[in-house]
Amino acid sequence: MKTIFAAVLLAAITTQASAGYLDGNKLHDVCRKQDDAAGPAMLYALGVVDGVSDLGSILNLEKLKFCMPEGVTARQLGDVVCLFLQNSPGDRQSSAASLVMGAVLETWPCE
């Protein structure tokens, strides 16, 4: 059952954003409009990272593992996500959650 749930979850977070869900274009707009990365984009990123981290641990999913070093601040996470979105215009139609995780996995991969 865990395997089926994990497969469905991975498919959901890696597919294009559906109507009603936050996509990368909308999150990028939030990044550009906020005065600093401690705003809504940072809070969204924190929620995604926290949820995926917990789920990855519970289900022991290697694909969802990242190694964020101690001392990374919420502001820093927001900066990483916003920069990733700025530098990935061809991917912004994807779900915001999958793009947040792409930024995190690219920035802090496990060695």
mmCIF file of N, CA and C in Angstrom:
data_model
loop_
_atom_site.group_PDB
_atom_site.id
_atom_site.type_symbol
_atom_site.label_atom_id
_atom_site.label_comp_id
_atom_site.label_asym_id
_atom_site.label_seq_id
_atom_site.Cartn_x
_atom_site.Cartn_y
_atom_site.Cartn_z
ATOM 1 N N MET A 1 0.820 -1.201 0.000
ATOM 2 C CA MET A 1 0.000 0.000 0.000
ATOM 3 C C MET A 1 0.859 1.258 0.000
ATOM 4 N N LYS A 2 1.968 1.227 0.792
ATOM 5 C CA LYS A 2 2.865 2.379 0.828
ATOM 6 C C LYS A 2 3.448 2.650 -0.549
ATOM 7 N N THR A 3 3.796 1.592 -1.269
ATOM 8 C CA THR A 3 4.391 1.752 -2.594
ATOM 9 C C THR A 3 3.415 2.402 -3.559
ATOM 10 N N ILE A 4 2.171 1.984 -3.523
ATOM 11 C CA ILE A 4 1.152 2.575 -4.402
ATOM 12 C C ILE A 4 0.948 4.040 -4.048
ATOM 13 N N PHE A 5 0.834 4.330 -2.750
ATOM 14 C CA PHE A 5 0.667 5.712 -2.315
ATOM 15 C C PHE A 5 1.857 6.561 -2.752
ATOM 16 N N ALA A 6 3.076 6.051 -2.594
ATOM 17 C CA ALA A 6 4.276 6.793 -2.972
ATOM 18 C C ALA A 6 4.302 7.067 -4.472
ATOM 19 N N ALA A 7 3.924 6.073 -5.270
ATOM 20 C CA ALA A 7 3.907 6.256 -6.721
ATOM 21 C C ALA A 7 2.898 7.318 -7.131
ATOM 22 N N VAL A 8 1.726 7.287 -6.519
ATOM 23 C CA VAL A 8 0.698 8.288 -6.821
ATOM 24 C C VAL A 8 1.177 9.672 -6.401
ATOM 25 N N LEU A 9 1.795 9.768 -5.223
ATOM 26 C CA LEU A 9 2.296 11.050 -4.742
ATOM 27 C C LEU A 9 3.374 11.602 -5.671
ATOM 28 N N LEU A 10 4.332 10.786 -6.041
ATOM 29 C CA LEU A 10 5.399 11.253 -6.926
ATOM 30 C C LEU A 10 4.843 11.702 -8.272
ATOM 31 N N ALA A 11 3.887 10.978 -8.791
ATOM 32 C CA ALA A 11 3.267 11.383 -10.056
ATOM 33 C C ALA A 11 2.572 12.727 -9.898
ATOM 34 N N ALA A 12 1.926 12.917 -8.767
ATOM 35 C CA ALA A 12 1.194 14.164 -8.543
ATOM 36 C C ALA A 12 2.113 15.361 -8.424
ATOM 37 N N ILE A 13 3.257 15.224 -7.745
ATOM 38 C CA ILE A 13 4.109 16.390 -7.550
ATOM 39 C C ILE A 13 5.047 16.652 -8.716
ATOM 40 N N THR A 14 5.135 15.708 -9.652
ATOM 41 C CA THR A 14 6.027 15.941 -10.778
ATOM 42 C C THR A 14 5.283 16.269 -12.070
ATOM 43 N N THR A 15 3.978 16.264 -12.057
ATOM 44 C CA THR A 15 3.214 16.600 -13.257
ATOM 45 C C THR A 15 2.933 18.089 -13.311
ATOM 46 N N GLN A 16 2.426 18.511 -14.427
ATOM 47 C CA GLN A 16 2.070 19.919 -14.577
ATOM 48 C C GLN A 16 0.999 20.299 -13.567
ATOM 49 N N ALA A 17 1.024 21.556 -13.209
ATOM 50 C CA ALA A 17 0.031 22.057 -12.254
ATOM 51 C C ALA A 17 -1.344 22.069 -12.898
ATOM 52 N N SER A 18 -2.325 21.609 -12.176
ATOM 53 C CA SER A 18 -3.705 21.626 -12.647
ATOM 54 C C SER A 18 -4.341 22.950 -12.263
ATOM 55 N N ALA A 19 -5.462 23.234 -12.879
ATOM 56 C CA ALA A 19 -6.194 24.456 -12.527
ATOM 57 C C ALA A 19 -6.510 24.438 -11.037
ATOM 58 N N GLY A 20 -6.309 25.551 -10.390
ATOM 59 C CA GLY A 20 -6.580 25.632 -8.967
ATOM 60 C C GLY A 20 -5.353 25.415 -8.105
ATOM 61 N N TYR A 21 -4.314 24.830 -8.635
ATOM 62 C CA TYR A 21 -3.093 24.623 -7.892
ATOM 63 C C TYR A 21 -2.096 25.719 -8.235
ATOM 64 N N LEU A 22 -1.233 26.010 -7.300
ATOM 65 C CA LEU A 22 -0.203 27.016 -7.519
ATOM 66 C C LEU A 22 0.844 26.447 -8.464
ATOM 67 N N ASP A 23 1.108 27.162 -9.555
ATOM 68 C CA ASP A 23 2.155 26.716 -10.467
ATOM 69 C C ASP A 23 3.375 27.635 -10.322
ATOM 70 N N GLY A 24 4.424 27.286 -11.029
ATOM 71 C CA GLY A 24 5.666 28.044 -10.934
ATOM 72 C C GLY A 24 5.532 29.478 -11.404
ATOM 73 N N ASN A 25 4.675 29.725 -12.392
ATOM 74 C CA ASN A 25 4.476 31.099 -12.862
ATOM 75 C C ASN A 25 3.877 31.981 -11.769
ATOM 76 N N LYS A 26 2.896 31.438 -11.058
ATOM 77 C CA LYS A 26 2.265 32.208 -9.983
ATOM 78 C C LYS A 26 3.233 32.437 -8.823
ATOM 79 N N LEU A 27 4.003 31.409 -8.466
ATOM 80 C CA LEU A 27 4.969 31.573 -7.384
ATOM 81 C C LEU A 27 6.072 32.548 -7.790
ATOM 82 N N HIS A 28 6.477 32.508 -9.046
ATOM 83 C CA HIS A 28 7.480 33.460 -9.543
ATOM 84 C C HIS A 28 6.947 34.892 -9.455
ATOM 85 N N ASP A 29 5.680 35.085 -9.792
ATOM 86 C CA ASP A 29 5.069 36.411 -9.656
ATOM 87 C C ASP A 29 5.106 36.885 -8.209
ATOM 88 N N VAL A 30 4.829 35.975 -7.288
ATOM 89 C CA VAL A 30 4.901 36.316 -5.864
ATOM 90 C C VAL A 30 6.323 36.730 -5.501
ATOM 91 N N CYS A 31 7.306 35.992 -5.995
ATOM 92 C CA CYS A 31 8.717 36.327 -5.726
ATOM 93 C C CYS A 31 9.056 37.728 -6.228
ATOM 94 N N ARG A 32 8.594 38.044 -7.423
ATOM 95 C CA ARG A 32 8.926 39.348 -8.017
ATOM 96 C C ARG A 32 8.214 40.497 -7.329
ATOM 97 N N LYS A 33 7.048 40.260 -6.763
ATOM 98 C CA LYS A 33 6.257 41.327 -6.158
ATOM 99 C C LYS A 33 6.579 41.575 -4.696
ATOM 100 N N GLN A 34 7.168 40.600 -4.023
ATOM 101 C CA GLN A 34 7.434 40.790 -2.595
ATOM 102 C C GLN A 34 8.717 41.579 -2.394
ATOM 103 N N ASP A 35 8.777 42.287 -1.290
ATOM 104 C CA ASP A 35 9.938 43.120 -0.988
ATOM 105 C C ASP A 35 11.139 42.315 -0.544
ATOM 106 N N ASP A 36 10.919 41.199 0.083
ATOM 107 C CA ASP A 36 12.031 40.322 0.440
ATOM 108 C C ASP A 36 11.536 38.886 0.471
ATOM 109 N N ALA A 37 12.470 37.932 0.460
ATOM 110 C CA ALA A 37 12.125 36.512 0.364
ATOM 111 C C ALA A 37 11.509 35.970 1.647
ATOM 112 N N ALA A 38 11.348 36.800 2.675
ATOM 113 C CA ALA A 38 10.717 36.338 3.914
ATOM 114 C C ALA A 38 9.211 36.426 3.826
ATOM 115 N N GLY A 39 8.681 36.698 2.649
ATOM 116 C CA GLY A 39 7.244 36.841 2.457
ATOM 117 C C GLY A 39 6.560 35.537 2.105
ATOM 118 N N PRO A 40 5.487 35.638 1.343
ATOM 119 C CA PRO A 40 4.658 34.468 1.034
ATOM 120 C C PRO A 40 5.390 33.336 0.319
ATOM 121 N N ALA A 41 6.307 33.641 -0.579
ATOM 122 C CA ALA A 41 7.023 32.576 -1.292
ATOM 123 C C ALA A 41 7.855 31.746 -0.324
ATOM 124 N N MET A 42 8.482 32.421 0.643
ATOM 125 C CA MET A 42 9.282 31.717 1.636
ATOM 126 C C MET A 42 8.402 30.817 2.482
ATOM 127 N N LEU A 43 7.245 31.306 2.892
ATOM 128 C CA LEU A 43 6.344 30.502 3.720
ATOM 129 C C LEU A 43 5.837 29.286 2.947
ATOM 130 N N TYR A 44 5.518 29.479 1.670
ATOM 131 C CA TYR A 44 5.085 28.358 0.840
ATOM 132 C C TYR A 44 6.194 27.327 0.737
ATOM 133 N N ALA A 45 7.412 27.787 0.460
ATOM 134 C CA ALA A 45 8.551 26.879 0.323
ATOM 135 C C ALA A 45 8.789 26.102 1.610
ATOM 136 N N LEU A 46 8.696 26.775 2.752
ATOM 137 C CA LEU A 46 8.878 26.090 4.037
ATOM 138 C C LEU A 46 7.855 24.973 4.211
ATOM 139 N N GLY A 47 6.621 25.247 3.868
ATOM 140 C CA GLY A 47 5.581 24.230 3.994
ATOM 141 C C GLY A 47 5.822 23.035 3.104
ATOM 142 N N VAL A 48 6.219 23.291 1.866
ATOM 143 C CA VAL A 48 6.493 22.197 0.929
ATOM 144 C C VAL A 48 7.660 21.367 1.436
ATOM 145 N N VAL A 49 8.750 22.014 1.800
ATOM 146 C CA VAL A 49 9.945 21.304 2.244
ATOM 147 C C VAL A 49 9.652 20.487 3.500
ATOM 148 N N ASP A 50 8.928 21.071 4.437
ATOM 149 C CA ASP A 50 8.594 20.355 5.664
ATOM 150 C C ASP A 50 7.735 19.129 5.373
ATOM 151 N N GLY A 51 6.716 19.303 4.547
ATOM 152 C CA GLY A 51 5.836 18.186 4.219
ATOM 153 C C GLY A 51 6.538 17.085 3.452
ATOM 154 N N VAL A 52 7.326 17.446 2.458
ATOM 155 C CA VAL A 52 8.029 16.444 1.654
ATOM 156 C C VAL A 52 9.085 15.742 2.485
ATOM 157 N N SER A 53 9.769 16.489 3.340
ATOM 158 C CA SER A 53 10.776 15.881 4.206
ATOM 159 C C SER A 53 10.143 14.831 5.115
ATOM 160 N N ASP A 54 9.029 15.167 5.725
ATOM 161 C CA ASP A 54 8.337 14.208 6.589
ATOM 162 C C ASP A 54 7.863 12.995 5.805
ATOM 163 N N LEU A 55 7.260 13.225 4.657
ATOM 164 C CA LEU A 55 6.756 12.125 3.848
ATOM 165 C C LEU A 55 7.890 11.238 3.354
ATOM 166 N N GLY A 56 8.981 11.853 2.903
ATOM 167 C CA GLY A 56 10.136 11.083 2.445
ATOM 168 C C GLY A 56 10.708 10.210 3.538
ATOM 169 N N SER A 57 10.734 10.724 4.757
ATOM 170 C CA SER A 57 11.230 9.947 5.891
ATOM 171 C C SER A 57 10.290 8.808 6.239
ATOM 172 N N ILE A 58 9.004 9.101 6.265
ATOM 173 C CA ILE A 58 8.022 8.080 6.626
ATOM 174 C C ILE A 58 8.041 6.931 5.630
ATOM 175 N N LEU A 59 8.104 7.259 4.348
ATOM 176 C CA LEU A 59 8.043 6.237 3.304
ATOM 177 C C LEU A 59 9.419 5.772 2.841
ATOM 178 N N ASN A 60 10.475 6.354 3.410
ATOM 179 C CA ASN A 60 11.852 6.009 3.052
ATOM 180 C C ASN A 60 12.088 6.131 1.545
ATOM 181 N N LEU A 61 11.748 7.281 0.997
ATOM 182 C CA LEU A 61 11.876 7.524 -0.438
ATOM 183 C C LEU A 61 13.178 8.260 -0.735
ATOM 184 N N GLU A 62 14.095 7.596 -1.385
ATOM 185 C CA GLU A 62 15.392 8.200 -1.716
ATOM 186 C C GLU A 62 15.231 9.411 -2.628
ATOM 187 N N LYS A 63 14.262 9.379 -3.532
ATOM 188 C CA LYS A 63 14.073 10.459 -4.499
ATOM 189 C C LYS A 63 13.731 11.790 -3.819
ATOM 190 N N LEU A 64 13.167 11.710 -2.620
ATOM 191 C CA LEU A 64 12.751 12.922 -1.928
ATOM 192 C C LEU A 64 13.739 13.374 -0.867
ATOM 193 N N LYS A 65 14.917 12.761 -0.810
ATOM 194 C CA LYS A 65 15.877 13.111 0.233
ATOM 195 C C LYS A 65 16.797 14.237 -0.229
ATOM 196 N N PHE A 66 17.000 15.162 0.656
ATOM 197 C CA PHE A 66 17.928 16.268 0.423
ATOM 198 C C PHE A 66 18.688 16.486 1.718
ATOM 199 N N CYS A 67 19.800 17.184 1.634
ATOM 200 C CA CYS A 67 20.669 17.379 2.797
ATOM 201 C C CYS A 67 20.901 18.869 3.031
ATOM 202 N N MET A 68 19.881 19.522 3.548
ATOM 203 C CA MET A 68 19.984 20.945 3.858
ATOM 204 C C MET A 68 20.857 21.093 5.103
ATOM 205 N N PRO A 69 21.915 21.896 5.013
ATOM 206 C CA PRO A 69 22.806 22.029 6.170
ATOM 207 C C PRO A 69 22.158 22.780 7.326
ATOM 208 N N GLU A 70 22.680 22.528 8.518
ATOM 209 C CA GLU A 70 22.228 23.249 9.715
ATOM 210 C C GLU A 70 22.443 24.740 9.482
ATOM 211 N N GLY A 71 21.559 25.546 9.997
ATOM 212 C CA GLY A 71 21.730 26.986 9.934
ATOM 213 C C GLY A 71 21.105 27.669 8.733
ATOM 214 N N VAL A 72 20.534 26.885 7.790
ATOM 215 C CA VAL A 72 19.858 27.502 6.648
ATOM 216 C C VAL A 72 18.610 28.208 7.184
ATOM 217 N N THR A 73 18.476 29.472 6.844
ATOM 218 C CA THR A 73 17.345 30.260 7.341
ATOM 219 C C THR A 73 16.160 30.191 6.374
ATOM 220 N N ALA A 74 15.010 30.565 6.882
ATOM 221 C CA ALA A 74 13.818 30.630 6.045
ATOM 222 C C ALA A 74 14.014 31.632 4.910
ATOM 223 N N ARG A 75 14.651 32.733 5.201
ATOM 224 C CA ARG A 75 14.932 33.744 4.169
ATOM 225 C C ARG A 75 15.832 33.158 3.075
ATOM 226 N N GLN A 76 16.831 32.389 3.493
ATOM 227 C CA GLN A 76 17.734 31.767 2.534
ATOM 228 C C GLN A 76 16.981 30.778 1.643
ATOM 229 N N LEU A 77 16.091 29.994 2.231
ATOM 230 C CA LEU A 77 15.278 29.064 1.449
ATOM 231 C C LEU A 77 14.428 29.825 0.436
ATOM 232 N N GLY A 78 13.820 30.909 0.865
ATOM 233 C CA GLY A 78 13.039 31.731 -0.063
ATOM 234 C C GLY A 78 13.885 32.263 -1.202
ATOM 235 N N ASP A 79 15.092 32.712 -0.893
ATOM 236 C CA ASP A 79 16.005 33.205 -1.934
ATOM 237 C C ASP A 79 16.347 32.104 -2.938
ATOM 238 N N VAL A 80 16.630 30.905 -2.430
ATOM 239 C CA VAL A 80 16.991 29.773 -3.296
ATOM 240 C C VAL A 80 15.843 29.447 -4.248
ATOM 241 N N VAL A 81 14.634 29.397 -3.712
ATOM 242 C CA VAL A 81 13.470 29.063 -4.538
ATOM 243 C C VAL A 81 13.208 30.156 -5.575
ATOM 244 N N CYS A 82 13.234 31.405 -5.154
ATOM 245 C CA CYS A 82 12.966 32.504 -6.092
ATOM 246 C C CYS A 82 14.023 32.583 -7.191
ATOM 247 N N LEU A 83 15.282 32.359 -6.849
ATOM 248 C CA LEU A 83 16.348 32.360 -7.858
ATOM 249 C C LEU A 83 16.176 31.196 -8.823
ATOM 250 N N PHE A 84 15.809 30.035 -8.296
ATOM 251 C CA PHE A 84 15.569 28.866 -9.145
ATOM 252 C C PHE A 84 14.451 29.158 -10.147
ATOM 253 N N LEU A 85 13.373 29.775 -9.681
ATOM 254 C CA LEU A 85 12.261 30.115 -10.574
ATOM 255 C C LEU A 85 12.677 31.144 -11.617
ATOM 256 N N GLN A 86 13.473 32.116 -11.209
ATOM 257 C CA GLN A 86 13.951 33.134 -12.142
ATOM 258 C C GLN A 86 14.800 32.498 -13.240
ATOM 259 N N ASN A 87 15.604 31.513 -12.875
ATOM 260 C CA ASN A 87 16.521 30.880 -13.826
ATOM 261 C C ASN A 87 15.915 29.699 -14.582
ATOM 262 N N SER A 88 14.655 29.379 -14.341
ATOM 263 C CA SER A 88 14.007 28.225 -14.977
ATOM 264 C C SER A 88 12.696 28.603 -15.657
ATOM 265 N N PRO A 89 12.720 29.575 -16.571
ATOM 266 C CA PRO A 89 11.459 30.007 -17.180
ATOM 267 C C PRO A 89 10.762 28.907 -17.982
ATOM 268 N N GLY A 90 11.499 27.971 -18.500
ATOM 269 C CA GLY A 90 10.902 26.902 -19.294
ATOM 270 C C GLY A 90 10.174 25.852 -18.484
ATOM 271 N N ASP A 91 10.313 25.893 -17.174
ATOM 272 C CA ASP A 91 9.689 24.889 -16.310
ATOM 273 C C ASP A 91 8.569 25.444 -15.440
ATOM 274 N N ARG A 92 8.302 26.730 -15.522
ATOM 275 C CA ARG A 92 7.362 27.360 -14.587
ATOM 276 C C ARG A 92 5.913 26.934 -14.735
ATOM 277 N N GLN A 93 5.562 26.199 -15.784
ATOM 278 C CA GLN A 93 4.200 25.695 -15.921
ATOM 279 C C GLN A 93 3.965 24.515 -14.986
ATOM 280 N N SER A 94 5.028 23.973 -14.420
ATOM 281 C CA SER A 94 4.925 22.848 -13.486
ATOM 282 C C SER A 94 4.393 23.322 -12.142
ATOM 283 N N SER A 95 4.009 22.366 -11.322
ATOM 284 C CA SER A 95 3.479 22.728 -10.007
ATOM 285 C C SER A 95 4.556 23.440 -9.188
ATOM 286 N N ALA A 96 4.123 24.392 -8.393
ATOM 287 C CA ALA A 96 5.059 25.132 -7.548
ATOM 288 C C ALA A 96 5.765 24.195 -6.578
ATOM 289 N N ALA A 97 5.042 23.214 -6.055
ATOM 290 C CA ALA A 97 5.650 22.275 -5.100
ATOM 291 C C ALA A 97 6.800 21.503 -5.740
ATOM 292 N N SER A 98 6.614 21.034 -6.976
ATOM 293 C CA SER A 98 7.685 20.283 -7.625
ATOM 294 C C SER A 98 8.884 21.192 -7.927
ATOM 295 N N LEU A 99 8.629 22.453 -8.236
ATOM 296 C CA LEU A 99 9.726 23.388 -8.496
ATOM 297 C C LEU A 99 10.471 23.758 -7.211
ATOM 298 N N VAL A 100 9.740 23.890 -6.104
ATOM 299 C CA VAL A 100 10.400 24.131 -4.816
ATOM 300 C C VAL A 100 11.335 22.962 -4.516
ATOM 301 N N MET A 101 10.840 21.751 -4.693
ATOM 302 C CA MET A 101 11.689 20.590 -4.411
ATOM 303 C C MET A 101 12.848 20.494 -5.398
ATOM 304 N N GLY A 102 12.630 20.889 -6.646
ATOM 305 C CA GLY A 102 13.739 20.917 -7.612
ATOM 306 C C GLY A 102 14.835 21.874 -7.144
ATOM 307 N N ALA A 103 14.437 23.030 -6.649
ATOM 308 C CA ALA A 103 15.409 24.003 -6.142
ATOM 309 C C ALA A 103 16.180 23.453 -4.953
ATOM 310 N N VAL A 104 15.466 22.821 -4.032
ATOM 311 C CA VAL A 104 16.089 22.277 -2.834
ATOM 312 C C VAL A 104 17.028 21.127 -3.174
ATOM 313 N N LEU A 105 16.569 20.207 -4.018
ATOM 314 C CA LEU A 105 17.397 19.062 -4.389
ATOM 315 C C LEU A 105 18.634 19.481 -5.182
ATOM 316 N N GLU A 106 18.498 20.503 -5.994
ATOM 317 C CA GLU A 106 19.650 21.003 -6.772
ATOM 318 C C GLU A 106 20.647 21.724 -5.867
ATOM 319 N N THR A 107 20.151 22.478 -4.916
ATOM 320 C CA THR A 107 21.007 23.279 -4.052
ATOM 321 C C THR A 107 21.655 22.451 -2.939
ATOM 322 N N TRP A 108 20.891 21.514 -2.375
ATOM 323 C CA TRP A 108 21.394 20.729 -1.243
ATOM 324 C C TRP A 108 21.216 19.235 -1.467
ATOM 325 N N PRO A 109 21.902 18.684 -2.490
ATOM 326 C CA PRO A 109 21.788 17.232 -2.702
ATOM 327 C C PRO A 109 22.556 16.482 -1.608
ATOM 328 N N CYS A 110 22.153 15.253 -1.375
ATOM 329 C CA CYS A 110 22.905 14.408 -0.452
ATOM 330 C C CYS A 110 24.078 13.808 -1.223
ATOM 331 N N GLU A 111 25.228 13.844 -0.629
ATOM 332 C CA GLU A 111 26.451 13.358 -1.294
ATOM 333 C C GLU A 111 26.552 11.855 -1.182
#
